[in-house]
CSV table of C-alpha atoms in Angstrom, one decimal:
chain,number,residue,atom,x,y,z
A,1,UNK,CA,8.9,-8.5,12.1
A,2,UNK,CA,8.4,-7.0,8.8
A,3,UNK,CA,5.0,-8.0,6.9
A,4,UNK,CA,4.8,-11.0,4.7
A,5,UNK,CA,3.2,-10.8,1.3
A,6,UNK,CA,4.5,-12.4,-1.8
A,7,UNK,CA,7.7,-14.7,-1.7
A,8,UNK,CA,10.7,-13.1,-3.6
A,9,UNK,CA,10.7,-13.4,-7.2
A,10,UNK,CA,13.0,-13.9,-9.8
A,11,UNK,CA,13.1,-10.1,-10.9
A,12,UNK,CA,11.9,-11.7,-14.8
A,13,UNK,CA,8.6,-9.9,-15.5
A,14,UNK,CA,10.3,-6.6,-13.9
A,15,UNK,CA,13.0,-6.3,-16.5
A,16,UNK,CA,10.3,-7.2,-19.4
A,17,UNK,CA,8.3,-4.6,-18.0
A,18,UNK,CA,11.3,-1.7,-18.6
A,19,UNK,CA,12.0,-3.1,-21.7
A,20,UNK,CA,8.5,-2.6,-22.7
A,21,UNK,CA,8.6,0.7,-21.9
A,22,UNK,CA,12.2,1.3,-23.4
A,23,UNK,CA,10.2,0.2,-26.7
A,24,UNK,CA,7.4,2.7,-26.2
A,25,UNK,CA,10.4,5.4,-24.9
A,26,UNK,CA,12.1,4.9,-28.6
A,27,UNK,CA,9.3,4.6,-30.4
A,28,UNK,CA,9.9,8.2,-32.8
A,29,UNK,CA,6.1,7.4,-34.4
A,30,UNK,CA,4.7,6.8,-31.4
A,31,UNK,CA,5.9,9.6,-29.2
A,32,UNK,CA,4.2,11.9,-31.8
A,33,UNK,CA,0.4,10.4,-31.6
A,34,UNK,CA,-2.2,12.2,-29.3
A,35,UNK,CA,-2.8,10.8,-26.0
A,36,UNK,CA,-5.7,8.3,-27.0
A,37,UNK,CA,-4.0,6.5,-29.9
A,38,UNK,CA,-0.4,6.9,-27.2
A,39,UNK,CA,-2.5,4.2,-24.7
A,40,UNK,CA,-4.2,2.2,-27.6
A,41,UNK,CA,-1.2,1.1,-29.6
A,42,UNK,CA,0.4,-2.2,-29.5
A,43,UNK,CA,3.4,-1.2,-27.1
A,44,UNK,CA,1.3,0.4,-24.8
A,45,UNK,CA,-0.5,-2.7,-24.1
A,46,UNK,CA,2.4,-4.9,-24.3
A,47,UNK,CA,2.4,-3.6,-20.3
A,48,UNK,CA,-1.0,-5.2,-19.5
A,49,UNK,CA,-0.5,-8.8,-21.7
A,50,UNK,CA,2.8,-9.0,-19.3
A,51,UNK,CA,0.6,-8.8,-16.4
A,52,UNK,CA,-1.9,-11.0,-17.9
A,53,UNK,CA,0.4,-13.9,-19.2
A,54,UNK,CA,3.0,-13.6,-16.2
A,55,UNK,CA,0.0,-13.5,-12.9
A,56,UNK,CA,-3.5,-13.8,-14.4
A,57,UNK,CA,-3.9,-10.1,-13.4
A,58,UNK,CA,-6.3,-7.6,-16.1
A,59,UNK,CA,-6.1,-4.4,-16.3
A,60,UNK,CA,-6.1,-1.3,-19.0
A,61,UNK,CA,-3.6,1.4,-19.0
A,62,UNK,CA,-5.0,4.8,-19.0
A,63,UNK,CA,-3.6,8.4,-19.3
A,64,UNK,CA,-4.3,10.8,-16.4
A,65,UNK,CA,-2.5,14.5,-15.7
A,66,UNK,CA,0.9,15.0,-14.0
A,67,UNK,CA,-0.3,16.6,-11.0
A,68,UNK,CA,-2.8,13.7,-9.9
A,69,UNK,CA,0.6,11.2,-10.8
A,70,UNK,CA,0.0,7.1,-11.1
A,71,UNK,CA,-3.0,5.3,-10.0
A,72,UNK,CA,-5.2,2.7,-9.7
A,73,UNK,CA,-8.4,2.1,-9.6
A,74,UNK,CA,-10.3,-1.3,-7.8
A,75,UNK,CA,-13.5,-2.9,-9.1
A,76,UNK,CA,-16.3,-1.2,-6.3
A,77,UNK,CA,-17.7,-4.3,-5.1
A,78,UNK,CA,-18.5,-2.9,-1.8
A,79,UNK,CA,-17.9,0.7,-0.3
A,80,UNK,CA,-16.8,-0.7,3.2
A,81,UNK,CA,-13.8,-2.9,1.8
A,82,UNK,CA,-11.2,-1.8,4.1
A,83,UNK,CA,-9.1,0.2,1.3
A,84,UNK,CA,-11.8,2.8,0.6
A,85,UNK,CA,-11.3,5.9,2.8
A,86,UNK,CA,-14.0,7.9,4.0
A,87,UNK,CA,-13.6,11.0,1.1
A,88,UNK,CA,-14.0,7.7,-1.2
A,89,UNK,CA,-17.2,6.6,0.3
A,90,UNK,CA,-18.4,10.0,0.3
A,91,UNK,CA,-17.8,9.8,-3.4
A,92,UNK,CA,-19.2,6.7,-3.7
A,93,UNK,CA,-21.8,7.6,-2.2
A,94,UNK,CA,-22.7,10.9,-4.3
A,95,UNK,CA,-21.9,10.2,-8.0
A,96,UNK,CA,-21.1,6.6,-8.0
A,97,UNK,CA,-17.0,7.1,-7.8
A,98,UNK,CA,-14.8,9.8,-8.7
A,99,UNK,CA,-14.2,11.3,-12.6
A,100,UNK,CA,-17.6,9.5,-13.3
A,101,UNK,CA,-16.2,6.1,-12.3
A,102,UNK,CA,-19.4,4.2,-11.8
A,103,UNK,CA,-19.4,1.1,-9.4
A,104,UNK,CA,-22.4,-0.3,-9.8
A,105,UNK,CA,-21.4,-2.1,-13.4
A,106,UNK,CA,-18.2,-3.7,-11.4
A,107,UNK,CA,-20.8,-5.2,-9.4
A,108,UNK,CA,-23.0,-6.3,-12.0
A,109,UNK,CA,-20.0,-7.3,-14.0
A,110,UNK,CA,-18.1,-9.8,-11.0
A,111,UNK,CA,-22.0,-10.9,-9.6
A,112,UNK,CA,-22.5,-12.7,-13.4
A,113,UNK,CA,-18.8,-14.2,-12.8
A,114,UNK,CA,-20.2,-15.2,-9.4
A,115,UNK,CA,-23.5,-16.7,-11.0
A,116,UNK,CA,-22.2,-20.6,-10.8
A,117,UNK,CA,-22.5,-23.0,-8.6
A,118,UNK,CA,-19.2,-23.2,-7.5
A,119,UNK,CA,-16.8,-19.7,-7.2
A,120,UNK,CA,-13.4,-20.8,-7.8
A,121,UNK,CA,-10.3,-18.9,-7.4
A,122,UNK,CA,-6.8,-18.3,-5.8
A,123,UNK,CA,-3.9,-15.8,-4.9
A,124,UNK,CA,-0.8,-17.4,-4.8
A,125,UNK,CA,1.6,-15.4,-2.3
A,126,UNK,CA,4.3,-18.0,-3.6
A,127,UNK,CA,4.3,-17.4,-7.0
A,128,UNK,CA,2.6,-14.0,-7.3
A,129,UNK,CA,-0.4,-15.5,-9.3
A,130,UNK,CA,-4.6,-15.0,-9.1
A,131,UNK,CA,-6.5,-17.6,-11.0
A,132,UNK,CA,-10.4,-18.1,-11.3
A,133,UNK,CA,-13.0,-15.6,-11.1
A,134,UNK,CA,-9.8,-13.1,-9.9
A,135,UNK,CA,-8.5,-13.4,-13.6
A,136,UNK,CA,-11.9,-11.7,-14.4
A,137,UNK,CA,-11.8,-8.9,-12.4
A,138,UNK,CA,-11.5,-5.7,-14.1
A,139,UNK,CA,-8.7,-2.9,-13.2
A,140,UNK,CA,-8.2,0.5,-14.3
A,141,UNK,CA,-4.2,1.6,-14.3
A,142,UNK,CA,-3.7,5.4,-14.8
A,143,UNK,CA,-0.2,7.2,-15.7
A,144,UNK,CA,1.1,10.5,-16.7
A,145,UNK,CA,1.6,10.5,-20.6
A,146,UNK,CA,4.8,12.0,-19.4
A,147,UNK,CA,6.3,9.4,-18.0
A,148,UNK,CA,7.0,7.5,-21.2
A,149,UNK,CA,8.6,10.6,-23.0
A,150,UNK,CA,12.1,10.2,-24.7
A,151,UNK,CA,13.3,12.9,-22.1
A,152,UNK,CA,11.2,12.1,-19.1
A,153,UNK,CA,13.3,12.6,-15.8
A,154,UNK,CA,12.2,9.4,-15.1
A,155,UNK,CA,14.5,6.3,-16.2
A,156,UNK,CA,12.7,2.9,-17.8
A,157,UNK,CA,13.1,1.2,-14.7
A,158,UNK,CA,11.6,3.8,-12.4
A,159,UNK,CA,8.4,3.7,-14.5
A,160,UNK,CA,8.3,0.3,-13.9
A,161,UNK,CA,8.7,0.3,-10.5
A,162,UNK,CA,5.9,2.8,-9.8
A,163,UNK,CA,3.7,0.5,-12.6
A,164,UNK,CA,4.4,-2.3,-9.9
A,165,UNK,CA,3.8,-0.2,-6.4
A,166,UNK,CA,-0.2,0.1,-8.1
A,167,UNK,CA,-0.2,-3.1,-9.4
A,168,UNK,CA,1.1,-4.0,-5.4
A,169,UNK,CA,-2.2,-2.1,-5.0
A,170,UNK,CA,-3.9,-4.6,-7.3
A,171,UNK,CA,-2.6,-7.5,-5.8
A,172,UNK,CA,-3.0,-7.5,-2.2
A,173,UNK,CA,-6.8,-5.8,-2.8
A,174,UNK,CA,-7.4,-9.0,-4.2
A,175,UNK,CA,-5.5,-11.0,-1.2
A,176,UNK,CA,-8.0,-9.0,1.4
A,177,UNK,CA,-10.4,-9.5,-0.7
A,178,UNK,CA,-10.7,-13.4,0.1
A,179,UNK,CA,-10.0,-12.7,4.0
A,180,UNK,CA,-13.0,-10.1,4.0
A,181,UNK,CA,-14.9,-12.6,1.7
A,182,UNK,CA,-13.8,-15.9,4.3
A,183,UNK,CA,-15.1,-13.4,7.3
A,184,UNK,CA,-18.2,-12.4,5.8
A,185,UNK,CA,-19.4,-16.0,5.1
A,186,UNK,CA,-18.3,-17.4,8.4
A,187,UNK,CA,-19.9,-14.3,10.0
A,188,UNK,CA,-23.6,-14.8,8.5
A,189,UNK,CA,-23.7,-18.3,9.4
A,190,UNK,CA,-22.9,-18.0,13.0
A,191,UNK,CA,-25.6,-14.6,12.9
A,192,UNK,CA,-27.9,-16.5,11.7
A,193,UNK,CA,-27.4,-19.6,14.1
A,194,UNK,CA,-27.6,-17.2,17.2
A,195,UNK,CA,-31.6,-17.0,16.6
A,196,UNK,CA,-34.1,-18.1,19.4
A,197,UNK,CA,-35.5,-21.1,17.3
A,198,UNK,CA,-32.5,-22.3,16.2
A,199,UNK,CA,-31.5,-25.3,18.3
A,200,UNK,CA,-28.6,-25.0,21.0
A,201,UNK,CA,-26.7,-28.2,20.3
A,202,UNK,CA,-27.0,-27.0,16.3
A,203,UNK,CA,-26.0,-23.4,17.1
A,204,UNK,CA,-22.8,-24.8,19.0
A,205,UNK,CA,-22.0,-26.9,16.1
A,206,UNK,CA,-21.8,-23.4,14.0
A,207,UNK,CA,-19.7,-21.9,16.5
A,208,UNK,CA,-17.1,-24.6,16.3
A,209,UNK,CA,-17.1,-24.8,12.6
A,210,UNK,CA,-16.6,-21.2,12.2
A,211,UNK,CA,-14.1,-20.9,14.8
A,212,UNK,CA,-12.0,-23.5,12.6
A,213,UNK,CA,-12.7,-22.1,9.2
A,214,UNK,CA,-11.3,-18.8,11.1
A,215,UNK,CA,-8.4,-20.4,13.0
A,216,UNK,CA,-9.5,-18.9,16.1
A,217,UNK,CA,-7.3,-19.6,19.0
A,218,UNK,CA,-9.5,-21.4,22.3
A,219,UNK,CA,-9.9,-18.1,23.7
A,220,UNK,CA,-11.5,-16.3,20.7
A,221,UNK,CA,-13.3,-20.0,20.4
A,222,UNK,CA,-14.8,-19.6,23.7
A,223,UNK,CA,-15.6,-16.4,23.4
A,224,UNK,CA,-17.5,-17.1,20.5
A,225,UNK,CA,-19.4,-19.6,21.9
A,226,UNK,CA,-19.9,-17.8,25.0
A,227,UNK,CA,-21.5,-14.8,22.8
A,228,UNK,CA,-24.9,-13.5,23.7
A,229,UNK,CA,-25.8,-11.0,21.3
A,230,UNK,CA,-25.6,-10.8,17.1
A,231,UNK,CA,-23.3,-7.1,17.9
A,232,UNK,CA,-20.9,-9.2,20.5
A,233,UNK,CA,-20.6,-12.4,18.0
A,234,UNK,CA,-19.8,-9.6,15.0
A,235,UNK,CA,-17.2,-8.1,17.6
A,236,UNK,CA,-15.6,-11.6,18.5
A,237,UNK,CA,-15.5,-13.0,14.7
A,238,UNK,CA,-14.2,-9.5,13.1
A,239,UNK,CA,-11.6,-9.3,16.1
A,240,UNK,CA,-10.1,-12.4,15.4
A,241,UNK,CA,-10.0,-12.0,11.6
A,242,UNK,CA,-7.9,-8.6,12.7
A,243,UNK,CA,-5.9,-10.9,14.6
A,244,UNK,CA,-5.5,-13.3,12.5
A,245,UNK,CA,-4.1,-10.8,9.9
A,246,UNK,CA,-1.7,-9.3,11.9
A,247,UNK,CA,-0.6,-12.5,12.6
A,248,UNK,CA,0.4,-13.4,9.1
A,249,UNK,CA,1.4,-10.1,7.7
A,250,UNK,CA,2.5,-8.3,10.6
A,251,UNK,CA,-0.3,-5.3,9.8
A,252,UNK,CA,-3.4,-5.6,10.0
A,253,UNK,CA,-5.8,-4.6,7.2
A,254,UNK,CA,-7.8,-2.1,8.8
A,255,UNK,CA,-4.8,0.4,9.0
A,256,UNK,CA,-4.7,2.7,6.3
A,257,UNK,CA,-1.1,3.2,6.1
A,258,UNK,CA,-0.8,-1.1,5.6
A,259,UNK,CA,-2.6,0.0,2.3
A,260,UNK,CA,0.7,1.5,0.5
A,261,UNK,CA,3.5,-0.1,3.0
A,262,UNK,CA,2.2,-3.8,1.5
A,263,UNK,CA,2.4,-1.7,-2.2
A,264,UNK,CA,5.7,-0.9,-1.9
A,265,UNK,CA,7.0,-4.6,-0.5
A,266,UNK,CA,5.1,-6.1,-3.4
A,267,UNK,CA,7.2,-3.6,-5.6
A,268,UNK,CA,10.7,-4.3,-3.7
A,269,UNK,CA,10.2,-8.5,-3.9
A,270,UNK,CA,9.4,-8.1,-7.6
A,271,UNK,CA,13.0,-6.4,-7.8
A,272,UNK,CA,12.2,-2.8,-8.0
A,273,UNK,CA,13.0,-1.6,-4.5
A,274,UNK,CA,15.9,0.5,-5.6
A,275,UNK,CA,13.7,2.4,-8.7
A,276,UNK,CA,10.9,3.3,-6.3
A,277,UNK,CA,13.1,4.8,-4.2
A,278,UNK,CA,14.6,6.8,-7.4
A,279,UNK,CA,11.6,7.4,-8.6
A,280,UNK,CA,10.3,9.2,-5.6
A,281,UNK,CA,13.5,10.9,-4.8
A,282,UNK,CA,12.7,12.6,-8.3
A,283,UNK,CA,9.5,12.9,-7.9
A,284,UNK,CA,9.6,15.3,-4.3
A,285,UNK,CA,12.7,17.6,-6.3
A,286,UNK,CA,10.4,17.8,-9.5
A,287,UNK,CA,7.9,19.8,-7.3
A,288,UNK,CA,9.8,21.7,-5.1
A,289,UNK,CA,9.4,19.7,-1.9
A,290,UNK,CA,13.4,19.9,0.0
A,291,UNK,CA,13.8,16.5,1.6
A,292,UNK,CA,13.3,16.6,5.2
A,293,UNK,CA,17.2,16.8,6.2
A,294,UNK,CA,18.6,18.2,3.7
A,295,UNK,CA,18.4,21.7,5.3
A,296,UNK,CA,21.2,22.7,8.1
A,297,UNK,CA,19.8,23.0,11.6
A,298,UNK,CA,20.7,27.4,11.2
A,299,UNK,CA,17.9,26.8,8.9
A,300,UNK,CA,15.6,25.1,10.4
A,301,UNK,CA,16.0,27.3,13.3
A,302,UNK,CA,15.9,30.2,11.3
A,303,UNK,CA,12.7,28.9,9.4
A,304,UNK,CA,11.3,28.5,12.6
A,305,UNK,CA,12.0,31.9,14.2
A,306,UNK,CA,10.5,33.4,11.1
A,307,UNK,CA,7.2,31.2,10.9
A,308,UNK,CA,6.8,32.2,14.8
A,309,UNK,CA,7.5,35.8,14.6
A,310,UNK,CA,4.8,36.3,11.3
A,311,UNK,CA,2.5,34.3,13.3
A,312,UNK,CA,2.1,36.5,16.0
A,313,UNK,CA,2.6,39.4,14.1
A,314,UNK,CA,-0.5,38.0,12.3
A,315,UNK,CA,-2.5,37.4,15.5
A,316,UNK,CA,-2.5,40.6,16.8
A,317,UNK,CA,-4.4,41.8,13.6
A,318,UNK,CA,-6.8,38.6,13.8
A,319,UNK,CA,-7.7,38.5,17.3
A,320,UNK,CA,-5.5,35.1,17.4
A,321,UNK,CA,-7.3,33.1,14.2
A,322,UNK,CA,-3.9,31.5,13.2
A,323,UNK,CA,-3.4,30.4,16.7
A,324,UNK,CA,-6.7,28.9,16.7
A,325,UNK,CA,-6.5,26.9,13.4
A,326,UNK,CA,-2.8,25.7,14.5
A,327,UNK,CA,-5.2,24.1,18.0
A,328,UNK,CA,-7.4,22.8,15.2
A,329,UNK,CA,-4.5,21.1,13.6
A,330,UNK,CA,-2.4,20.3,16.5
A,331,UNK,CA,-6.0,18.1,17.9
A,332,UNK,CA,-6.9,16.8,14.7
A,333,UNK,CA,-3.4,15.2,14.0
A,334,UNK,CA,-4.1,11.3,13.7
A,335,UNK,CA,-1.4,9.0,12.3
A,336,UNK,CA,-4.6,6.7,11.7
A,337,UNK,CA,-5.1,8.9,8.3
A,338,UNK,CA,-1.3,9.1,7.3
A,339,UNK,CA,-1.6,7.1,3.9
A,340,UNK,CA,2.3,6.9,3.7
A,341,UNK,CA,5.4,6.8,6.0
A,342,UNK,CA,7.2,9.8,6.2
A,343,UNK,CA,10.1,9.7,3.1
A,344,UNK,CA,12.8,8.0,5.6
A,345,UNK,CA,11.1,5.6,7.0
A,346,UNK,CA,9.3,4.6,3.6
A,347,UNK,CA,13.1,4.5,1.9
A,348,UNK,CA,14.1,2.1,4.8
A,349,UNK,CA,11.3,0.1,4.9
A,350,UNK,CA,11.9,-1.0,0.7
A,351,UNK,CA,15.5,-1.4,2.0
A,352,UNK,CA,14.2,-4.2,4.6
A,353,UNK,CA,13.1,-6.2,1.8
A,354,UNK,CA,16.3,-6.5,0.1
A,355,UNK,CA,17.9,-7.4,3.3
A,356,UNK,CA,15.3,-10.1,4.3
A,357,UNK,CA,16.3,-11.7,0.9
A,358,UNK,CA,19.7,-11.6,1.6
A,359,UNK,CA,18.7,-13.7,4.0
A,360,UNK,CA,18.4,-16.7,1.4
A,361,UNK,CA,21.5,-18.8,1.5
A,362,UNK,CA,20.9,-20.0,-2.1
A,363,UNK,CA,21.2,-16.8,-3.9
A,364,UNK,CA,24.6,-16.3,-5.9
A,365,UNK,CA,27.4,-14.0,-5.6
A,366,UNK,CA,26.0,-12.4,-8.6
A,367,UNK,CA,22.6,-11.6,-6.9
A,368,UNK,CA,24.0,-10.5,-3.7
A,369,UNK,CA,26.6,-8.1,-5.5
A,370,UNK,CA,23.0,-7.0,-6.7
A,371,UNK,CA,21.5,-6.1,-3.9
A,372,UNK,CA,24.0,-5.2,-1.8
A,373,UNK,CA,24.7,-2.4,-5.0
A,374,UNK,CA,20.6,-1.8,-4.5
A,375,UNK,CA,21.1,-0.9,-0.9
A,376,UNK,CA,23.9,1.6,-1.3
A,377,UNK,CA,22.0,3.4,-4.2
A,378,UNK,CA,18.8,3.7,-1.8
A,379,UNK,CA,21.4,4.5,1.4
A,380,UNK,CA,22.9,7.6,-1.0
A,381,UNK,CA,19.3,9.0,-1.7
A,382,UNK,CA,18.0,8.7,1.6
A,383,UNK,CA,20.9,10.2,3.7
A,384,UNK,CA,19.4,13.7,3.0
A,385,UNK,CA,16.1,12.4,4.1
A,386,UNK,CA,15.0,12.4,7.9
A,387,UNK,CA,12.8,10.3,9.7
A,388,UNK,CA,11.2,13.1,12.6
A,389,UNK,CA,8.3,14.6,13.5
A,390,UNK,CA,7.2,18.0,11.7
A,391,UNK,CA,6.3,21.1,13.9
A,392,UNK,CA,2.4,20.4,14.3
A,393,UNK,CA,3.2,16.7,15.3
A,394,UNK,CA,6.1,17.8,17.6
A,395,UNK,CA,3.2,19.9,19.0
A,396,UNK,CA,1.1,17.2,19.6
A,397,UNK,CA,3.4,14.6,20.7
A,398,UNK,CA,4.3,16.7,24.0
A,399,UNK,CA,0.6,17.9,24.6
A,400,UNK,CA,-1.4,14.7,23.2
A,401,UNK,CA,-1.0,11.4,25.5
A,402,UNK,CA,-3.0,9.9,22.9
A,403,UNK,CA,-0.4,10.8,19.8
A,404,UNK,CA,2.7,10.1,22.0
A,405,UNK,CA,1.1,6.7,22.8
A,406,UNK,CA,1.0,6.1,19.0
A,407,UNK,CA,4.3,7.2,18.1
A,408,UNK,CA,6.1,5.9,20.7
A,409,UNK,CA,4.2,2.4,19.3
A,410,UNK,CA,4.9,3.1,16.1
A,411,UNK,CA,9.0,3.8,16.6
A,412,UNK,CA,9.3,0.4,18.7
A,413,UNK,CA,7.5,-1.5,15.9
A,414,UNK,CA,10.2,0.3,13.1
A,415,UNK,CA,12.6,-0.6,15.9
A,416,UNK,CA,11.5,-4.3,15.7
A,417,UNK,CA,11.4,-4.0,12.2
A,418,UNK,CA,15.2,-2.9,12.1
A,419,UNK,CA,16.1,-5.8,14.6
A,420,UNK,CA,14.9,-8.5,11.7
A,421,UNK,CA,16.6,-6.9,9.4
A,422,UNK,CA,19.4,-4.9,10.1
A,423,UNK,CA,22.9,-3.6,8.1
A,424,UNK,CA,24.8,-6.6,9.4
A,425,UNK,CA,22.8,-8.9,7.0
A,426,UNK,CA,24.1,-6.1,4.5
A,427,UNK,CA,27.4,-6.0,5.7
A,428,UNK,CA,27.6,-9.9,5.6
A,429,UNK,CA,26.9,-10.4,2.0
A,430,UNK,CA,28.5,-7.4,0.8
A,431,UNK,CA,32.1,-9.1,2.3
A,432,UNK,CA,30.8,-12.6,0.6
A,433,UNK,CA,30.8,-11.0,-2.8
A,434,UNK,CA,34.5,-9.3,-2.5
């Protein structure tokens, strides 16, 4: 049940990528320069060219602070694609993007690519590759200067790994990019066809041909052609382009969470599942933040006790404000606007994906001893971690239908997810490799 994206891939352009990085890591010269020249030099963009020779992809590489951490930034072709967020059409909106990003010369930019007759182009799931007017497109990949110090905290590899959760990003914004494209043009035909003058026998022509281009099943088909209104065709077409999505990929694009879930499986089939993992792990210790289960339940309890006690010793001085704002917070939890999973459940997801692929009678003993290794090193980090429900959303699980209905949703389909690919696949290649 877990989403499909990109086939599994040989692991290649992941070790040249850490290498790369080991260069610009031992570099004594280099280590030394100011930020600027740091991103300029040869070595640094030794990390794009891979990209560029290896899947057609162009981008820059960019410094940005710690604190804001690795990023990537999409050409604005249009501020209701399906990855923008509201803040980020707010932004969009009000100064053209955030840090003076401006989005209207991405538009002029890919328009001139688009002035041919003919726009040609690809995304190969198979072999991780764009071609055509998607080799044009123009990306901006940002990184903490830090993470390529000699004594970073983070290894070669886990660099790499987050390089490849944003270049994830990269990817499978292009991949939507083609559905929402697909949708858009089936769409304005079969809007335009619903006009009065516009003859019947014509306009159920459109339908048809739409409904293929779509792969509409015959009820969505009859739906369509059964449609009355330009606001109930939109509804029919845009619902089976969800539907067709989740169909294929086993998310559907409109969910935000999709968004960095499809980032880290592009990471994991690429071969950096375990460093993402690593990488995190560090990451959440590095700024303080204790993994979920790594306290004992006396604290937890005793956290609790505390956090209850000062707020009502608080109240009583406030005329209950704090218990108002934790109302406000209990209603306006959504797991609609939760960008990641929780630390367990992201840690177990990555796992998933080395599991699917030992699925794959073909690989070798070598390559399973590989990942079944993988899998213990990302079982040993998470095992701290736990997968529950924080105070607020305890709080609105038991007094929200509407949030229990969601989670309870959301643990069958981890509990579906676990079903395709569970330890015994683990298990099973880890006794063929003894």
């Amino acid at each position: 049940m877990a989403a499909e994206s990109i086939d599994f891939q040989d692991g290649s352009l992941f070790a040249k990528l850490a290498a790369a990085i080991d260069a610009m890591k031992d570099d004594a010269d280099l280590q030394r320069v100011d930020d600027r020249t740091f991103f300029e030099s040869r070595k640094a963009n030794a990390i794009p060219e891979l990209f560029k020779a290896g899947m057609g992809l162009n981008f820059s590489i960019n410094v940005i602070e710690d604190a804001v951490g690795p990023s990537i930034i999409a050409p604005l072709l249009d501020k209701n694609h399906v990855f923008w967020t509201e803040s980020r059409r707010y932004n969009i909106d009000t100064d053209g993007m955030m840090n003076n990003y401006s989005g209207q010369k991405d538009v002029d930019d890919v328009m001139k690519l688009l002035n041919t007759k003919f726009v040609k182009g690809t995304v190969d799931l198979k072999r991780a590759k764009v071609t055509g007017v998607f080799e044009q497109m123009q990306f901006k990949l940002f990184i903490p200067r830090s993470h390529f110090a000699k004594r970073s905290i983070f290894t070669s590899q886990e660099v790499a790994a987050v390089i490849m959760h944003e270049i994830g990003h990269m990817f499978t914004y292009m991949e939507f990019l083609t559905r929402m494209v697909t949708t858009n043009q089936a769409l304005a035909g079969i809007v335009r066809s619903i006009d009065k003058t516009f003859p019947a026998d014509k306009r159920e022509i459109a339908f048809i041909k739409a409904s293929e281009l779509l792969e509409m099943d015959n009820s969505q088909r009859e739906a369509l052609i059964g449609a009355k209104s330009q606001k109930e065709l939109c509804c029919v077409v845009l619902d089976g382009a969800i539907q067709k999505s989740i169909s294929e990929l086993g998310v559907s694009l409109y969910d935000v969470n999709s968004c960095e879930y499809l980032a880290d499986q592009f990471a994991s089939r690429m071969g950096a599942g375990r460093y993402i993992v690593s990488y995190l792990d560090k990451l959440y210790r590095d700024y303080g933040i204790v993994p979920n289960g790594a306290e004992t339940l006396f604290v937890t309890i005793m956290k609790t006790v505390i956090n209850i006690i000062a707020i009502l010793m608080f109240s009583a001085f406030t005329a209950g404000l704090p218990l108002i704002l934790i109302a406000l917070m209990i209603a306006s939890e959504d797991k609609k606007y939760n960008i990641y999973d929780n630390d367990k459940a992201r840690f177990t997801r990555i796992k998933q994906q080395n599991i699917e692929r030992l699925k794959d009678q073909s690989l070798s003993k070598e390559e399973k001893a590989s990942l079944v290794e993988d899998n213990e090193a990302i079982d040993k980090i998470a095992k701290v971690y736990a997968d529950e429900l924080n105070f607020i959303q305890k709080a609105a699980y038991y007094l929200r239908p509407s949030y229990r209905k969601a989670h309870k949703f959301e643990l069958l389909q981890k509990d579906l997810e676990s079903l395709a690919s569970n330890d015994l696949f683990h298990m099973s290649a880890k006794l063929a490799t003894v």
